[in-house]
Every structure is written in structure tokens, then in C-alpha cells.
Short mmCIF file of C-alpha atoms in Angstrom, two decimals:
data_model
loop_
_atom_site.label_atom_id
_atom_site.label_comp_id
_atom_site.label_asym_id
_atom_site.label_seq_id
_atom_site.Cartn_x
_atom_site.Cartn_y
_atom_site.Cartn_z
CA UNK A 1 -9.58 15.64 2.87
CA UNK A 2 -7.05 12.80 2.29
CA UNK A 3 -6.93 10.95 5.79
CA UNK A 4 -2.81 10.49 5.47
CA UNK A 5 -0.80 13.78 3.90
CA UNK A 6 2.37 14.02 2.94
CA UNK A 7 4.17 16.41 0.59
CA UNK A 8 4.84 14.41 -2.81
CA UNK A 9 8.16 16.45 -3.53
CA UNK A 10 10.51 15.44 -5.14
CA UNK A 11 13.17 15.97 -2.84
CA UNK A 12 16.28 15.86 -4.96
CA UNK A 13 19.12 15.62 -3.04
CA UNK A 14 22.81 14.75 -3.29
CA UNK A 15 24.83 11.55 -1.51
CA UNK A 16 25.37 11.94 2.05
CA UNK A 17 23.00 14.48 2.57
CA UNK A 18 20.46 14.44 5.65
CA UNK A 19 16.76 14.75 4.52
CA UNK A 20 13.55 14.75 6.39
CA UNK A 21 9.86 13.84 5.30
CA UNK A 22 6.70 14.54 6.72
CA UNK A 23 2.92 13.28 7.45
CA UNK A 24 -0.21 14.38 8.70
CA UNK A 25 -2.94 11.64 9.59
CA UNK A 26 -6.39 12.92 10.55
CA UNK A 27 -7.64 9.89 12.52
CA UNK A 28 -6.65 10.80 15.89
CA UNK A 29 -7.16 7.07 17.26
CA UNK A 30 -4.98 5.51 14.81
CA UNK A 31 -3.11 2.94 16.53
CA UNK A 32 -0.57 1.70 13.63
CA UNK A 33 1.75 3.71 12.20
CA UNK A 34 4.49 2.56 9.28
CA UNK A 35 6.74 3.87 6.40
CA UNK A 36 6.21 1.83 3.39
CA UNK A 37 9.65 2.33 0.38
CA UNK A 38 8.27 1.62 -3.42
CA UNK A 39 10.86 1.65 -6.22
CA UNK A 40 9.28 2.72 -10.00
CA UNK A 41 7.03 0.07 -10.93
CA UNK A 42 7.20 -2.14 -7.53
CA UNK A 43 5.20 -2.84 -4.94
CA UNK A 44 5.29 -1.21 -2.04
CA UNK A 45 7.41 -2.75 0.92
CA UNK A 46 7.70 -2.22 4.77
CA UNK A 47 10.65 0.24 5.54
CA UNK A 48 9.99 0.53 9.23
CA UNK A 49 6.88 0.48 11.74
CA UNK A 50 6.43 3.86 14.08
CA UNK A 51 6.44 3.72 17.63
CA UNK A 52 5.34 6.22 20.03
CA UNK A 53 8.55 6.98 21.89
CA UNK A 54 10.59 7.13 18.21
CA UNK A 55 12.35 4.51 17.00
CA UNK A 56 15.64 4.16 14.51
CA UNK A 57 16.64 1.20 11.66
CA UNK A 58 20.24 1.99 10.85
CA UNK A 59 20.35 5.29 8.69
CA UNK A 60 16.60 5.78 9.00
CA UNK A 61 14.86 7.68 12.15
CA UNK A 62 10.88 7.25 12.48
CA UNK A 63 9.02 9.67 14.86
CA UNK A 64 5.47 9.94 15.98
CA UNK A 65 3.81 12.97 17.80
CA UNK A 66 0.11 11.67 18.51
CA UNK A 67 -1.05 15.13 19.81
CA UNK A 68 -0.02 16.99 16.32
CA UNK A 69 -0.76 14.20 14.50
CA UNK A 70 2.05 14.14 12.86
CA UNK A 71 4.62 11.10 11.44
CA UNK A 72 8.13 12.01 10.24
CA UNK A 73 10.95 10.15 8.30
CA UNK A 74 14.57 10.70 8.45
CA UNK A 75 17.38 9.88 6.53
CA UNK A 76 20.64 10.21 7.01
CA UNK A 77 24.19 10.00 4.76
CA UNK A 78 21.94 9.06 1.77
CA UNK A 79 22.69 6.45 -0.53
CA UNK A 80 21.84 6.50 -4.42
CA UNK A 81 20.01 3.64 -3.93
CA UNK A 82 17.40 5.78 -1.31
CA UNK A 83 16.04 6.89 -4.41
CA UNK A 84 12.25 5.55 -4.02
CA UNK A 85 8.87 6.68 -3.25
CA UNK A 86 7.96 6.66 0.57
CA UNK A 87 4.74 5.87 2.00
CA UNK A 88 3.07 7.10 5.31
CA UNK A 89 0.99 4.37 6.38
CA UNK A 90 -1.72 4.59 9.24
CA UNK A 91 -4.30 2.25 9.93
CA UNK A 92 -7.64 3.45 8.66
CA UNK A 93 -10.30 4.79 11.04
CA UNK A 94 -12.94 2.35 12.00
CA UNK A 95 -10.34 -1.05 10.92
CA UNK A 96 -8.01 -2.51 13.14
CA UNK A 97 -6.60 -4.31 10.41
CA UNK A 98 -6.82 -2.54 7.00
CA UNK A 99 -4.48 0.27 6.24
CA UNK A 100 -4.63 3.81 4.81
CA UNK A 101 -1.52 5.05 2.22
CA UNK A 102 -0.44 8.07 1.86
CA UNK A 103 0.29 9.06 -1.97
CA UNK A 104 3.73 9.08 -0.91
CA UNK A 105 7.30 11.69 -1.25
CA UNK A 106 9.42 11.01 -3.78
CA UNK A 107 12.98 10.73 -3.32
CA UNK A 108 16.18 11.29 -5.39
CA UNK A 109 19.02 11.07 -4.81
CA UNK A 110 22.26 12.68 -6.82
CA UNK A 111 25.62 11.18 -7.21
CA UNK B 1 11.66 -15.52 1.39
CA UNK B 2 7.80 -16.14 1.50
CA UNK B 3 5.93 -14.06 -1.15
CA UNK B 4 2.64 -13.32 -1.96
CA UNK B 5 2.23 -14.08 -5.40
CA UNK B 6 -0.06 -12.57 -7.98
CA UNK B 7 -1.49 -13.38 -11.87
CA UNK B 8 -1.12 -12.03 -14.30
CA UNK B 9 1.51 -9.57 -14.04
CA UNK B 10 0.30 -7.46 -17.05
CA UNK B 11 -3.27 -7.60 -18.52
CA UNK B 12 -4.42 -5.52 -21.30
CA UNK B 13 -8.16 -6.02 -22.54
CA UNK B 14 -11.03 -4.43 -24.14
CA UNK B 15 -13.87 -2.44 -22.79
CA UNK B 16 -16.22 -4.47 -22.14
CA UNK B 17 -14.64 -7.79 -21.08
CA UNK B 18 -14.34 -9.54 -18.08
CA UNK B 19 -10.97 -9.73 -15.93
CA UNK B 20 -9.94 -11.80 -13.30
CA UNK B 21 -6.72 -10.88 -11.09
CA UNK B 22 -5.62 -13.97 -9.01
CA UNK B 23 -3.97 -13.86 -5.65
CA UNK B 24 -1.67 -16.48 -3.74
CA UNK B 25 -1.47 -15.24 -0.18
CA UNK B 26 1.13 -16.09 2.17
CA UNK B 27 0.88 -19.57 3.40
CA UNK B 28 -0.50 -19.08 6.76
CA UNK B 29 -1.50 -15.45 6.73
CA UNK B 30 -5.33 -14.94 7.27
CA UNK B 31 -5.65 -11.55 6.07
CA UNK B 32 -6.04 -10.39 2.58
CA UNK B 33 -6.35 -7.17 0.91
CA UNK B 34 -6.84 -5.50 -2.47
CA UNK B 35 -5.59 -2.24 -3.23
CA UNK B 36 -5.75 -0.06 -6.01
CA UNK B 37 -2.63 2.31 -7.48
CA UNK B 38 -3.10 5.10 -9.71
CA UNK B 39 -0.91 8.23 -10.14
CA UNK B 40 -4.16 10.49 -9.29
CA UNK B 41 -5.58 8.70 -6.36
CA UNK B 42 -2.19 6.74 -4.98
CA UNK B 43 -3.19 3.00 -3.08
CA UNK B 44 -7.25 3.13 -2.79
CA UNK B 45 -8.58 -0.18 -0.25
CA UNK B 46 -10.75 -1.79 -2.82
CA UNK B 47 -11.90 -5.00 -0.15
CA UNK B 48 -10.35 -6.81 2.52
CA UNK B 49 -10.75 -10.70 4.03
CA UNK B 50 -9.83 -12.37 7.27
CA UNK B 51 -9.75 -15.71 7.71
CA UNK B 52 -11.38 -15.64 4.07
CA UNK B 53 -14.93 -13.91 5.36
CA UNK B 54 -15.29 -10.32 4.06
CA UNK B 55 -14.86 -7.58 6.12
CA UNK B 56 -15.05 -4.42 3.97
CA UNK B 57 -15.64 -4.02 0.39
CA UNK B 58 -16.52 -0.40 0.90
CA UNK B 59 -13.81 0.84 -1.58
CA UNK B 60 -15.10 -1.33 -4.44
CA UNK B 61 -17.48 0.12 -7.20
CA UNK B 62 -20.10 -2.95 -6.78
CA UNK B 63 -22.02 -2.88 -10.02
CA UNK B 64 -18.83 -4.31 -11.60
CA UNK B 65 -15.93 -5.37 -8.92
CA UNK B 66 -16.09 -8.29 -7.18
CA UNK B 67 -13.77 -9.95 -4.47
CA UNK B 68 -13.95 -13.31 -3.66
CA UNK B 69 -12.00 -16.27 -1.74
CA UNK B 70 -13.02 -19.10 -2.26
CA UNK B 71 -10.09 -20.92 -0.17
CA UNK B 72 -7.19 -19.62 2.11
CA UNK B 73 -4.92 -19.75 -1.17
CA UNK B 74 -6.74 -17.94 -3.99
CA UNK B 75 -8.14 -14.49 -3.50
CA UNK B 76 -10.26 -13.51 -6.74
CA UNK B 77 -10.65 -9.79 -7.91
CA UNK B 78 -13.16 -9.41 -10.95
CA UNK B 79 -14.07 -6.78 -13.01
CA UNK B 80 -17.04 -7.53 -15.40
CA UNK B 81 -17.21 -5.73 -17.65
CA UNK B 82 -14.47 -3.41 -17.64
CA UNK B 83 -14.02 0.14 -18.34
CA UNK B 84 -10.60 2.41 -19.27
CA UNK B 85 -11.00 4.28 -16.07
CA UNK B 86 -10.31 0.77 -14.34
CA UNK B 87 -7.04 0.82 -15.87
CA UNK B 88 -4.40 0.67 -12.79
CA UNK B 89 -2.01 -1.28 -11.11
CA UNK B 90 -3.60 -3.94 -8.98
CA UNK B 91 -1.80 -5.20 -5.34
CA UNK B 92 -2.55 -7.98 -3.19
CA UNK B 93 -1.69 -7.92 0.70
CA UNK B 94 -1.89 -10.91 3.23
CA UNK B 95 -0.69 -10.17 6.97
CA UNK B 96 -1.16 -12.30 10.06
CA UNK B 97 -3.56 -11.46 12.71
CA UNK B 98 -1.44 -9.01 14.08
CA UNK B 99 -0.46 -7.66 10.83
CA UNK B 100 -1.98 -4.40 11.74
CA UNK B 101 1.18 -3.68 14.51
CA UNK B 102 3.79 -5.11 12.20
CA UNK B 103 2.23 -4.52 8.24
CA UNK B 104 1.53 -6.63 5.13
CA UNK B 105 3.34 -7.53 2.28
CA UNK B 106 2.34 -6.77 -0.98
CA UNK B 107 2.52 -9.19 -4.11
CA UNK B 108 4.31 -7.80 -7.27
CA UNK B 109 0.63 -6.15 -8.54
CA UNK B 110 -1.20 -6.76 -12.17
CA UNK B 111 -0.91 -3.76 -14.19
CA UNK B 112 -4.30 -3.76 -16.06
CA UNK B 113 -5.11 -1.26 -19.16
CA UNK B 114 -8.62 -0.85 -20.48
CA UNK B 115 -8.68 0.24 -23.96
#
């Protein structure tokens, strides 16, 4: 079993919409918690880190529930240029440096 | 904006032959990582570095990967000799110590195919 989950989609959905993504880690004493964006062929990039009590960028709402083990990603009044790959990122068991990627959830978004 | 900075971008080579992938950390970050990216497996942790030591090269098939740094500018991946199933991108990470709380950044990768 993959020690980050997420669903890889794709969510397809249309400008200004609301959408949610989740993740399931299985290390339960992760400390480090991110969302990573990567466009086609790019690296990946730091969207936002995760903090316990939630924590919003802007447009973009992270939440973290350490009892379900469980990371989420919202998004709201989507822009075209959302359209990306997004990463759940939790630092790997037994490191407290190196991190562990989730294969990511695709993202597009319709004019 | 500071960049980590990686060469070459694209590689394409024969089974068989040796590769090297170069990596320019972050002036004044002291960790490094290489990662892996295929569409099957998504970002695999081939080895990481702080303050250039090895920490973990756990991730790396040994009997042909090696990581080296051999100063707190160049990280080294090699691949000798190389197979198709190596074909991937490759990514570079540096981070400061506390890069763990407040993530790495990633260089722009070498896309290697193994004919």
C-alpha cells in the first residue's frame, strides 16, 4: 500500500466552479504535510504547506484531520489556469527531512 | 528567483551506456534529493544528502545508480550502464534545514530515454 493516496481523477470542471481533493497518508506520525501544483512536463512546485488547525492561500483552502488521516484541498471560483496536477505531500515515515508524493489528481478546468 | 538548476534537460542514450545527471542546488541549501517520475510509479525517493553526507539511498537500485556530492554545488546521479526501464524524468530538490516544515524546490528535471 502506497503510503500517500489520492484519487488521480481527472476532475474536469468548468470556471468558477468549487472543487475539492482528497488524501489519505498511512504514517500516523507524519509531521509535514504540503500540496505540491505540477503543470504537463514541469516540475513539481509548492502550492501551500498544511497546518493542523487548517489554513487558506487566497482561493485555495488546506485541511488536515490527523486522527483520519486524512489531507484535503480546496478550490474555489476556478481559474483555467488551475488546470495542473496536484500533489499530496507528507513527510516519509522514519525521515524528518525527505518527503513522500502522492501520484497526484489531475485537474481541468473548462472555459 | 533562486533556482535549482539541473543538466541536461533531455538525454537520450543507448542500453548499455553510462549517464550522468548533474545538479546545482540552491546556494545555501544543505539538503539534496533525487527523485524519480514515471506515469506508473509517480515521484519515487531515489537518495537524499544533508550537508553533502548521505542519508538514504534506500530507493536506489545499487548495482547500477549511484549518488554522489562531491561539493555543496554539484550533486551527481549515475546510471552505469543503463537500461530502458530507467527511462524517466529525473528531479533534483535542495531545502534548508528546516525544509521539512516549509518544502523543497525542485529543479526543471532531465528527461532520460533508454533505447
Amino acid at each position: 500500500r502506497k503510503e500517500v493516496e489520492q484519487d488521480p481523477g481527472p476532475f474536469n470542471v468548468p470556471e468558477g466552479a468549487t472543487v475539492a481533493f482528497n488524501c489519505t497518508y498511512s504514517n500516523s506520525a507524519s509531521q509535514s504535510f504540503f500540496w505540491y501544483r505540477q503543470d504537463c512536463r514541469k516540475e513539481p512546485k509548492l502550492l501551500m504547506s498544511v497546518y493542523s488547525s487548517g489554513n487558506e492561500d487566497g482561493r485555495f483552502t488546506a485541511q488536515l484531520n490527523r486522527a483520519s488521516q486524512y489531507i484535503s484541498l480546496l478550490i474555489r471560483d476556478s481559474k483555467l489556469s488551475d488546470s495542473a496536477t496536484y500533489l499530496c505531500v507528507v513527510n516519509m515515515e522514519n525521515s524528518g527531512y525527505a518527503l513522500n508524493f502522492g501520484k497526484g489528481t489531475s485537474l481541468l478546468v473548462t472555459p | 528567483d533562486a533556482r535549482v538548476t539541473q543538466t541536461p534537460r533531455d538525454k537520450v542514450t543507448e542500453m548499455g551506456q553510462e549517464v550522468t545527471m548533474r545538479c546545482q542546488p540552491i546556494l545555501g541549501h544543505n539538503t539534496v534529493f533525487w527523485y524519480r517520475q514515471t506515469m506508473m510509479q509517480g515521484l519515487e525517493l531515489l537518495a537524499y544528502f544533508r550537508n553533502r553526507a548521505p542519508l538514504d539511498d534506500s530507493g536506489m537500485p545499487k548495482d547500477r545508480f549511484s549518488a554522489e556530492m562531491p561539493d555543496a554545488t554539484l550533486a551527481t546521479l549515475k546510471i552505469q550502464p543503463s537500461e530502458p526501464r530507467d527511462s524517466a524524468v529525473y528531479f533534483c530538490a535542495s531545502g534548508s534545514g528546516d525544509g521539512a516544515n516549509y518544502g523543497y524546490t525542485f529543479g526543471s528535471g532531465t528527461r532520460l530515454t533508454v533505447v
